[in-house]
């Protein structure tokens, strides 16, 4: 059976991208990364993509007059590579409703909290500051409202007494890498959804 073609959108380090790259190296993994797009030219994830021999593009949002024009450039690049499932992996731009509607149940995101708790860009810090005993991470479908799409998979991470942001973030990221790979495996194993 042919593999589901992934497009991964990043803005930074790309450790989740790396987890997907590593998984896709396994012969029985049902997906392959055909394109990585970063909105930032200095994202380390671009280096990871190049090292893995994956086509990587910079689409700089600052070069576009509007969010819609930027999103149209993203869409064009994804379609040109016949991407079937879009994976947001630390992609720090809000996507317009028009773009999101073009990828219904075909675009997913990894978020570092147990959604619906702690939406937004500082979820690990916010969970720690709230004095929670447990946080975690979530893979969800992307809808127009930020961090609000249907949940696909979650993993809990205990917050230890004395945890600092770094120590907690390290465990949350390790959990992210596990569930993002597992979510892609599950979705890509239902190829009728993508072909
Ligand atoms: C992760 O914590 C992810 O949940 C959030 O952004 C971070 C990206 O990290 N959306 P990386 O670039 O994958 O290392």
mmCIF file of N, CA and C in Angstrom, residues 22-146:
data_model
loop_
_atom_site.group_PDB
_atom_site.id
_atom_site.type_symbol
_atom_site.label_atom_id
_atom_site.label_comp_id
_atom_site.label_asym_id
_atom_site.label_seq_id
_atom_site.Cartn_x
_atom_site.Cartn_y
_atom_site.Cartn_z
ATOM 1 N N UNK A 22 12.272 10.226 12.093
ATOM 2 C CA UNK A 22 12.803 8.936 12.579
ATOM 3 C C UNK A 22 11.779 7.820 12.371
ATOM 4 N N UNK A 23 10.514 8.124 12.648
ATOM 5 C CA UNK A 23 9.463 7.104 12.479
ATOM 6 C C UNK A 23 9.327 6.717 11.010
ATOM 7 N N UNK A 24 9.385 7.725 10.143
ATOM 8 C CA UNK A 24 9.185 7.464 8.709
ATOM 9 C C UNK A 24 10.323 6.638 8.105
ATOM 10 N N UNK A 25 11.436 6.534 8.833
ATOM 11 C CA UNK A 25 12.532 5.687 8.343
ATOM 12 C C UNK A 25 12.204 4.206 8.481
ATOM 13 N N UNK A 26 11.240 3.894 9.355
ATOM 14 C CA UNK A 26 10.872 2.487 9.571
ATOM 15 C C UNK A 26 10.095 2.001 8.344
ATOM 16 N N UNK A 27 10.522 0.892 7.764
ATOM 17 C CA UNK A 27 9.893 0.457 6.511
ATOM 18 C C UNK A 27 8.388 0.242 6.637
ATOM 19 N N UNK A 28 7.919 -0.165 7.811
ATOM 20 C CA UNK A 28 6.477 -0.453 7.927
ATOM 21 C C UNK A 28 5.675 0.767 8.374
ATOM 22 N N UNK A 29 6.303 1.935 8.515
ATOM 23 C CA UNK A 29 5.541 3.127 8.919
ATOM 24 C C UNK A 29 4.695 3.573 7.733
ATOM 25 N N UNK A 30 3.402 3.870 7.963
ATOM 26 C CA UNK A 30 2.501 4.073 6.816
ATOM 27 C C UNK A 30 2.530 5.472 6.198
ATOM 28 N N UNK A 31 3.501 6.300 6.567
ATOM 29 C CA UNK A 31 3.543 7.667 6.032
ATOM 30 C C UNK A 31 4.971 8.033 5.678
ATOM 31 N N UNK A 32 5.107 9.046 4.813
ATOM 32 C CA UNK A 32 6.428 9.585 4.459
ATOM 33 C C UNK A 32 6.323 11.105 4.411
ATOM 34 N N UNK A 33 7.406 11.775 4.804
ATOM 35 C CA UNK A 33 7.395 13.243 4.750
ATOM 36 C C UNK A 33 7.896 13.652 3.375
ATOM 37 N N UNK A 34 7.034 14.380 2.639
ATOM 38 C CA UNK A 34 7.428 14.798 1.289
ATOM 39 C C UNK A 34 7.797 16.276 1.243
ATOM 40 N N UNK A 35 7.465 17.019 2.291
ATOM 41 C CA UNK A 35 7.748 18.449 2.284
ATOM 42 C C UNK A 35 7.758 18.989 3.711
ATOM 43 N N UNK A 36 8.758 19.835 3.991
ATOM 44 C CA UNK A 36 8.782 20.605 5.246
ATOM 45 C C UNK A 36 8.742 22.070 4.852
ATOM 46 N N UNK A 37 7.863 22.830 5.505
ATOM 47 C CA UNK A 37 7.791 24.273 5.259
ATOM 48 C C UNK A 37 7.999 24.995 6.582
ATOM 49 N N UNK A 38 8.889 25.988 6.565
ATOM 50 C CA UNK A 38 9.076 26.846 7.731
ATOM 51 C C UNK A 38 8.734 28.282 7.337
ATOM 52 N N UNK A 39 8.114 29.012 8.251
ATOM 53 C CA UNK A 39 7.897 30.450 7.994
ATOM 54 C C UNK A 39 9.102 31.262 8.462
ATOM 55 N N UNK A 40 10.087 30.572 9.054
ATOM 56 C CA UNK A 40 11.296 31.265 9.532
ATOM 57 C C UNK A 40 12.517 30.645 8.881
ATOM 58 N N UNK A 41 13.352 31.494 8.293
ATOM 59 C CA UNK A 41 14.525 31.000 7.568
ATOM 60 C C UNK A 41 15.558 30.374 8.504
ATOM 61 N N UNK A 42 15.566 30.781 9.790
ATOM 62 C CA UNK A 42 16.599 30.268 10.703
ATOM 63 C C UNK A 42 16.093 29.109 11.576
ATOM 64 N N UNK A 43 14.959 28.533 11.224
ATOM 65 C CA UNK A 43 14.437 27.420 12.032
ATOM 66 C C UNK A 43 15.388 26.222 11.944
ATOM 67 N N UNK A 44 15.773 25.683 13.096
ATOM 68 C CA UNK A 44 16.694 24.530 13.080
ATOM 69 C C UNK A 44 16.045 23.314 12.405
ATOM 70 N N UNK A 45 14.735 23.257 12.453
ATOM 71 C CA UNK A 45 14.048 22.149 11.787
ATOM 72 C C UNK A 45 14.377 22.043 10.303
ATOM 73 N N UNK A 46 14.718 23.159 9.678
ATOM 74 C CA UNK A 46 15.110 23.119 8.257
ATOM 75 C C UNK A 46 16.384 22.304 8.077
ATOM 76 N N UNK A 47 17.305 22.456 9.027
ATOM 77 C CA UNK A 47 18.548 21.672 8.987
ATOM 78 C C UNK A 47 18.228 20.188 9.154
ATOM 79 N N UNK A 48 17.312 19.895 10.062
ATOM 80 C CA UNK A 48 16.922 18.483 10.269
ATOM 81 C C UNK A 48 16.367 17.897 8.965
ATOM 82 N N UNK A 49 15.517 18.682 8.275
ATOM 83 C CA UNK A 49 14.925 18.197 7.031
ATOM 84 C C UNK A 49 16.009 17.952 5.991
ATOM 85 N N UNK A 50 16.914 18.909 5.865
ATOM 86 C CA UNK A 50 17.969 18.766 4.850
ATOM 87 C C UNK A 50 18.845 17.561 5.155
ATOM 88 N N UNK A 51 19.173 17.392 6.441
ATOM 89 C CA UNK A 51 19.998 16.230 6.816
ATOM 90 C C UNK A 51 19.307 14.911 6.469
ATOM 91 N N UNK A 52 17.989 14.932 6.484
ATOM 92 C CA UNK A 52 17.237 13.715 6.169
ATOM 93 C C UNK A 52 16.934 13.610 4.672
ATOM 94 N N UNK A 53 17.380 14.586 3.907
ATOM 95 C CA UNK A 53 17.153 14.544 2.464
ATOM 96 C C UNK A 53 15.716 14.848 2.072
ATOM 97 N N UNK A 54 15.027 15.611 2.917
ATOM 98 C CA UNK A 54 13.619 15.949 2.644
ATOM 99 C C UNK A 54 13.554 17.363 2.083
ATOM 100 N N UNK A 55 12.722 17.532 1.083
ATOM 101 C CA UNK A 55 12.578 18.869 0.501
ATOM 102 C C UNK A 55 12.070 19.855 1.554
ATOM 103 N N UNK A 56 12.766 20.989 1.682
ATOM 104 C CA UNK A 56 12.402 21.977 2.699
ATOM 105 C C UNK A 56 12.313 23.350 2.059
ATOM 106 N N UNK A 57 11.252 24.066 2.425
ATOM 107 C CA UNK A 57 10.990 25.386 1.847
ATOM 108 C C UNK A 57 10.841 26.405 2.956
ATOM 109 N N UNK A 58 11.279 27.635 2.696
ATOM 110 C CA UNK A 58 10.930 28.746 3.577
ATOM 111 C C UNK A 58 9.825 29.540 2.888
ATOM 112 N N UNK A 59 8.713 29.702 3.584
ATOM 113 C CA UNK A 59 7.653 30.603 3.118
ATOM 114 C C UNK A 59 7.514 31.648 4.226
ATOM 115 N N UNK A 60 8.133 32.793 4.008
ATOM 116 C CA UNK A 60 8.252 33.821 5.052
ATOM 117 C C UNK A 60 6.977 34.660 5.088
ATOM 118 N N UNK A 61 6.268 34.589 6.204
ATOM 119 C CA UNK A 61 4.987 35.320 6.280
ATOM 120 C C UNK A 61 5.182 36.824 6.071
ATOM 121 N N UNK A 62 6.386 37.313 6.410
ATOM 122 C CA UNK A 62 6.612 38.767 6.293
ATOM 123 C C UNK A 62 6.663 39.224 4.824
ATOM 124 N N UNK A 63 6.822 38.271 3.932
ATOM 125 C CA UNK A 63 6.900 38.615 2.505
ATOM 126 C C UNK A 63 5.514 38.735 1.870
ATOM 127 N N UNK A 64 4.460 38.491 2.654
ATOM 128 C CA UNK A 64 3.101 38.505 2.087
ATOM 129 C C UNK A 64 2.288 39.636 2.702
ATOM 130 N N UNK A 65 1.440 40.218 1.884
ATOM 131 C CA UNK A 65 0.677 41.402 2.318
ATOM 132 C C UNK A 65 -0.423 41.049 3.308
ATOM 133 N N UNK A 66 -0.899 39.810 3.276
ATOM 134 C CA UNK A 66 -2.004 39.435 4.168
ATOM 135 C C UNK A 66 -1.827 37.980 4.598
ATOM 136 N N UNK A 67 -2.537 37.638 5.662
ATOM 137 C CA UNK A 67 -2.537 36.235 6.129
ATOM 138 C C UNK A 67 -3.053 35.321 5.032
ATOM 139 N N UNK A 68 -4.083 35.788 4.323
ATOM 140 C CA UNK A 68 -4.681 34.964 3.263
ATOM 141 C C UNK A 68 -3.668 34.700 2.143
ATOM 142 N N UNK A 69 -2.873 35.714 1.809
ATOM 143 C CA UNK A 69 -1.883 35.536 0.739
ATOM 144 C C UNK A 69 -0.790 34.561 1.179
ATOM 145 N N UNK A 70 -0.369 34.663 2.438
ATOM 146 C CA UNK A 70 0.615 33.720 2.984
ATOM 147 C C UNK A 70 0.045 32.301 2.966
ATOM 148 N N UNK A 71 -1.195 32.166 3.436
ATOM 149 C CA UNK A 71 -1.818 30.843 3.479
ATOM 150 C C UNK A 71 -1.980 30.265 2.070
ATOM 151 N N UNK A 72 -2.260 31.130 1.094
ATOM 152 C CA UNK A 72 -2.400 30.653 -0.288
ATOM 153 C C UNK A 72 -1.065 30.096 -0.789
ATOM 154 N N UNK A 73 0.034 30.725 -0.394
ATOM 155 C CA UNK A 73 1.359 30.223 -0.796
ATOM 156 C C UNK A 73 1.647 28.872 -0.137
ATOM 157 N N UNK A 74 1.254 28.741 1.129
ATOM 158 C CA UNK A 74 1.422 27.449 1.811
ATOM 159 C C UNK A 74 0.620 26.370 1.081
ATOM 160 N N UNK A 75 -0.640 26.712 0.785
ATOM 161 C CA UNK A 75 -1.529 25.731 0.158
ATOM 162 C C UNK A 75 -0.970 25.269 -1.182
ATOM 163 N N UNK A 76 -0.503 26.222 -1.950
ATOM 164 C CA UNK A 76 0.045 25.901 -3.273
ATOM 165 C C UNK A 76 1.243 24.946 -3.151
ATOM 166 N N UNK A 77 2.121 25.229 -2.194
ATOM 167 C CA UNK A 77 3.309 24.378 -2.019
ATOM 168 C C UNK A 77 2.904 22.967 -1.582
ATOM 169 N N UNK A 78 1.918 22.873 -0.712
ATOM 170 C CA UNK A 78 1.470 21.552 -0.230
ATOM 171 C C UNK A 78 0.825 20.755 -1.365
ATOM 172 N N UNK A 79 -0.008 21.438 -2.148
ATOM 173 C CA UNK A 79 -0.692 20.760 -3.257
ATOM 174 C C UNK A 79 0.329 20.330 -4.315
ATOM 175 N N UNK A 80 1.336 21.174 -4.555
ATOM 176 C CA UNK A 80 2.347 20.847 -5.573
ATOM 177 C C UNK A 80 3.088 19.558 -5.217
ATOM 178 N N UNK A 81 3.219 19.279 -3.927
ATOM 179 C CA UNK A 81 3.892 18.037 -3.506
ATOM 180 C C UNK A 81 2.892 16.918 -3.225
ATOM 181 N N UNK A 82 1.640 17.137 -3.593
ATOM 182 C CA UNK A 82 0.569 16.137 -3.398
ATOM 183 C C UNK A 82 0.514 15.650 -1.940
ATOM 184 N N UNK A 83 0.616 16.634 -1.033
ATOM 185 C CA UNK A 83 0.509 16.315 0.405
ATOM 186 C C UNK A 83 -0.914 15.860 0.713
ATOM 187 N N UNK A 84 -1.009 14.840 1.557
ATOM 188 C CA UNK A 84 -2.322 14.297 1.931
ATOM 189 C C UNK A 84 -2.697 14.594 3.378
ATOM 190 N N UNK A 85 -1.689 14.754 4.218
ATOM 191 C CA UNK A 85 -1.942 15.053 5.639
ATOM 192 C C UNK A 85 -0.924 16.103 6.073
ATOM 193 N N UNK A 86 -1.437 17.221 6.609
ATOM 194 C CA UNK A 86 -0.564 18.319 7.053
ATOM 195 C C UNK A 86 -0.354 18.181 8.557
ATOM 196 N N UNK A 87 0.907 18.197 8.982
ATOM 197 C CA UNK A 87 1.237 18.104 10.409
ATOM 198 C C UNK A 87 1.866 19.418 10.859
ATOM 199 N N UNK A 88 1.178 20.140 11.734
ATOM 200 C CA UNK A 88 1.774 21.332 12.323
ATOM 201 C C UNK A 88 2.657 20.873 13.480
ATOM 202 N N UNK A 89 3.894 21.331 13.482
ATOM 203 C CA UNK A 89 4.846 20.874 14.501
ATOM 204 C C UNK A 89 5.636 22.083 14.999
ATOM 205 N N UNK A 90 5.017 22.806 15.946
ATOM 206 C CA UNK A 90 5.651 24.026 16.416
ATOM 207 C C UNK A 90 5.554 25.136 15.381
ATOM 208 N N UNK A 91 4.459 25.151 14.634
ATOM 209 C CA UNK A 91 4.233 26.185 13.614
ATOM 210 C C UNK A 91 3.503 27.333 14.298
ATOM 211 N N UNK A 92 4.147 28.474 14.408
ATOM 212 C CA UNK A 92 3.674 29.540 15.293
ATOM 213 C C UNK A 92 2.892 30.632 14.551
ATOM 214 N N UNK A 93 2.137 30.245 13.530
ATOM 215 C CA UNK A 93 1.271 31.204 12.838
ATOM 216 C C UNK A 93 -0.165 30.712 12.911
ATOM 217 N N UNK A 94 -1.076 31.635 13.133
ATOM 218 C CA UNK A 94 -2.496 31.288 13.041
ATOM 219 C C UNK A 94 -2.848 31.140 11.575
ATOM 220 N N UNK A 95 -3.633 30.141 11.251
ATOM 221 C CA UNK A 95 -4.021 29.909 9.857
ATOM 222 C C UNK A 95 -5.434 30.430 9.631
ATOM 223 N N UNK A 96 -5.668 31.006 8.452
ATOM 224 C CA UNK A 96 -6.972 31.617 8.177
ATOM 225 C C UNK A 96 -8.035 30.517 8.035
ATOM 226 N N UNK A 97 -9.290 30.857 8.359
ATOM 227 C CA UNK A 97 -10.373 29.867 8.215
ATOM 228 C C UNK A 97 -10.439 29.301 6.800
ATOM 229 N N UNK A 98 -10.192 30.130 5.799
ATOM 230 C CA UNK A 98 -10.244 29.660 4.410
ATOM 231 C C UNK A 98 -9.227 28.564 4.145
ATOM 232 N N UNK A 99 -8.040 28.710 4.713
ATOM 233 C CA UNK A 99 -7.009 27.681 4.556
ATOM 234 C C UNK A 99 -7.415 26.415 5.311
ATOM 235 N N UNK A 100 -7.835 26.592 6.547
ATOM 236 C CA UNK A 100 -8.185 25.433 7.390
ATOM 237 C C UNK A 100 -9.285 24.607 6.717
ATOM 238 N N UNK A 101 -10.242 25.283 6.103
ATOM 239 C CA UNK A 101 -11.355 24.576 5.460
ATOM 240 C C UNK A 101 -10.913 23.749 4.254
ATOM 241 N N UNK A 102 -9.734 24.071 3.722
ATOM 242 C CA UNK A 102 -9.236 23.286 2.582
ATOM 243 C C UNK A 102 -8.638 21.949 3.029
ATOM 244 N N UNK A 103 -8.409 21.782 4.340
ATOM 245 C CA UNK A 103 -7.780 20.556 4.849
ATOM 246 C C UNK A 103 -8.630 19.937 5.959
ATOM 247 N N UNK A 104 -9.912 19.632 5.671
ATOM 248 C CA UNK A 104 -10.792 19.133 6.728
ATOM 249 C C UNK A 104 -10.374 17.734 7.191
ATOM 250 N N UNK A 105 -10.067 17.599 8.464
ATOM 251 C CA UNK A 105 -9.582 16.335 9.055
ATOM 252 C C UNK A 105 -8.325 15.845 8.332
ATOM 253 N N UNK A 106 -7.648 16.778 7.683
ATOM 254 C CA UNK A 106 -6.396 16.450 6.992
ATOM 255 C C UNK A 106 -5.274 17.343 7.491
ATOM 256 N N UNK A 107 -5.498 17.984 8.613
ATOM 257 C CA UNK A 107 -4.443 18.809 9.226
ATOM 258 C C UNK A 107 -4.516 18.614 10.736
ATOM 259 N N UNK A 108 -3.347 18.284 11.327
ATOM 260 C CA UNK A 108 -3.303 17.992 12.762
ATOM 261 C C UNK A 108 -2.195 18.820 13.405
ATOM 262 N N UNK A 109 -2.307 18.947 14.741
ATOM 263 C CA UNK A 109 -1.351 19.762 15.494
ATOM 264 C C UNK A 109 -0.983 19.034 16.780
ATOM 265 N N UNK A 110 0.224 19.315 17.265
ATOM 266 C CA UNK A 110 0.640 18.825 18.580
ATOM 267 C C UNK A 110 0.718 20.018 19.521
ATOM 268 N N UNK A 111 0.089 19.862 20.697
ATOM 269 C CA UNK A 111 0.020 20.973 21.657
ATOM 270 C C UNK A 111 0.482 20.475 23.034
ATOM 271 N N UNK A 112 1.279 21.287 23.754
ATOM 272 C CA UNK A 112 1.869 20.801 25.007
ATOM 273 C C UNK A 112 1.005 21.009 26.252
ATOM 274 N N UNK A 113 -0.250 20.571 26.189
ATOM 275 C CA UNK A 113 -1.085 20.515 27.396
ATOM 276 C C UNK A 113 -2.178 19.501 27.143
ATOM 277 N N UNK A 114 -2.914 19.203 28.203
ATOM 278 C CA UNK A 114 -4.087 18.346 28.052
ATOM 279 C C UNK A 114 -5.252 19.256 27.673
ATOM 280 N N UNK A 115 -5.413 19.484 26.383
ATOM 281 C CA UNK A 115 -6.522 20.333 25.932
ATOM 282 C C UNK A 115 -7.844 19.719 26.407
ATOM 283 N N UNK A 116 -8.856 20.508 26.764
ATOM 284 C CA UNK A 116 -8.956 21.946 26.505
ATOM 285 C C UNK A 116 -8.246 22.835 27.527
ATOM 286 N N UNK A 117 -7.500 22.250 28.442
ATOM 287 C CA UNK A 117 -6.780 23.104 29.395
ATOM 288 C C UNK A 117 -5.559 23.733 28.728
ATOM 289 N N UNK A 118 -5.261 24.937 29.106
ATOM 290 C CA UNK A 118 -4.020 25.623 28.726
ATOM 291 C C UNK A 118 -3.797 25.697 27.210
ATOM 292 N N UNK A 119 -4.740 26.340 26.558
ATOM 293 C CA UNK A 119 -4.545 26.684 25.146
ATOM 294 C C UNK A 119 -3.484 27.773 25.053
ATOM 295 N N UNK A 120 -2.985 28.010 23.862
ATOM 296 C CA UNK A 120 -2.092 29.150 23.653
ATOM 297 C C UNK A 120 -0.617 28.778 23.665
ATOM 298 N N UNK A 121 0.206 29.804 23.560
ATOM 299 C CA UNK A 121 1.638 29.619 23.264
ATOM 300 C C UNK A 121 2.496 29.304 24.488
ATOM 301 N N UNK A 122 1.909 29.351 25.706
ATOM 302 C CA UNK A 122 2.734 29.137 26.911
ATOM 303 C C UNK A 122 2.139 28.049 27.792
ATOM 304 N N UNK A 123 1.720 26.979 27.161
ATOM 305 C CA UNK A 123 0.913 25.984 27.869
ATOM 306 C C UNK A 123 1.683 25.293 28.995
ATOM 307 N N UNK A 124 2.959 25.009 28.794
ATOM 308 C CA UNK A 124 3.714 24.287 29.832
ATOM 309 C C UNK A 124 3.915 25.210 31.032
ATOM 310 N N UNK A 125 4.337 26.421 30.755
ATOM 311 C CA UNK A 125 4.529 27.424 31.812
ATOM 312 C C UNK A 125 3.220 27.673 32.560
ATOM 313 N N UNK A 126 2.131 27.759 31.824
ATOM 314 C CA UNK A 126 0.841 28.059 32.447
ATOM 315 C C UNK A 126 0.376 26.918 33.356
ATOM 316 N N UNK A 127 0.606 25.674 32.922
ATOM 317 C CA UNK A 127 0.207 24.528 33.752
ATOM 318 C C UNK A 127 1.030 24.500 35.044
ATOM 319 N N UNK A 128 2.310 24.800 34.920
ATOM 320 C CA UNK A 128 3.192 24.831 36.102
ATOM 321 C C UNK A 128 2.749 25.946 37.048
ATOM 322 N N UNK A 129 2.494 27.124 36.488
ATOM 323 C CA UNK A 129 2.113 28.288 37.308
ATOM 324 C C UNK A 129 0.764 28.071 37.989
ATOM 325 N N UNK A 130 -0.098 27.266 37.378
ATOM 326 C CA UNK A 130 -1.426 27.024 37.953
ATOM 327 C C UNK A 130 -1.375 26.007 39.092
ATOM 328 N N UNK A 131 -0.192 25.432 39.333
ATOM 329 C CA UNK A 131 -0.067 24.475 40.422
ATOM 330 C C UNK A 131 -0.700 23.128 40.123
ATOM 331 N N UNK A 132 -0.825 22.778 38.840
ATOM 332 C CA UNK A 132 -1.392 21.483 38.458
ATOM 333 C C UNK A 132 -0.464 20.340 38.895
ATOM 334 N N UNK A 133 -1.045 19.189 39.147
ATOM 335 C CA UNK A 133 -0.215 18.015 39.458
ATOM 336 C C UNK A 133 0.037 17.181 38.209
ATOM 337 N N UNK A 134 -0.791 17.369 37.214
ATOM 338 C CA UNK A 134 -0.667 16.619 35.957
ATOM 339 C C UNK A 134 -0.888 17.572 34.796
ATOM 340 N N UNK A 135 -0.029 17.464 33.785
ATOM 341 C CA UNK A 135 -0.305 18.125 32.520
ATOM 342 C C UNK A 135 -0.090 17.083 31.427
ATOM 343 N N UNK A 136 0.342 17.488 30.244
ATOM 344 C CA UNK A 136 0.547 16.489 29.202
ATOM 345 C C UNK A 136 0.577 17.122 27.839
ATOM 346 N N UNK A 137 0.121 16.372 26.856
ATOM 347 C CA UNK A 137 0.141 16.892 25.492
ATOM 348 C C UNK A 137 -1.005 16.258 24.708
ATOM 349 N N UNK A 138 -1.331 16.911 23.608
ATOM 350 C CA UNK A 138 -2.523 16.545 22.834
ATOM 351 C C UNK A 138 -2.219 16.626 21.343
ATOM 352 N N UNK A 139 -2.638 15.623 20.597
ATOM 353 C CA UNK A 139 -2.699 15.742 19.137
ATOM 354 C C UNK A 139 -4.169 15.954 18.777
ATOM 355 N N UNK A 140 -4.438 16.973 17.961
ATOM 356 C CA UNK A 140 -5.822 17.272 17.607
ATOM 357 C C UNK A 140 -5.904 17.710 16.145
ATOM 358 N N UNK A 141 -7.109 17.557 15.600
ATOM 359 C CA UNK A 141 -7.362 18.119 14.274
ATOM 360 C C UNK A 141 -7.345 19.635 14.382
ATOM 361 N N UNK A 142 -6.934 20.285 13.309
ATOM 362 C CA UNK A 142 -6.902 21.747 13.294
ATOM 363 C C UNK A 142 -8.223 22.267 12.735
ATOM 364 N N UNK A 143 -8.841 23.155 13.509
ATOM 365 C CA UNK A 143 -10.021 23.898 13.051
ATOM 366 C C UNK A 143 -9.671 25.379 13.165
ATOM 367 N N UNK A 144 -10.591 26.226 12.685
ATOM 368 C CA UNK A 144 -10.254 27.652 12.617
ATOM 369 C C UNK A 144 -9.960 28.235 14.000
ATOM 370 N N UNK A 145 -10.676 27.766 15.022
ATOM 371 C CA UNK A 145 -10.418 28.270 16.372
ATOM 372 C C UNK A 145 -9.162 27.608 16.937
ATOM 373 N N UNK A 146 -8.264 28.405 17.515
ATOM 374 C CA UNK A 146 -6.956 27.883 17.943
ATOM 375 C C UNK A 146 -7.093 26.818 19.043
#
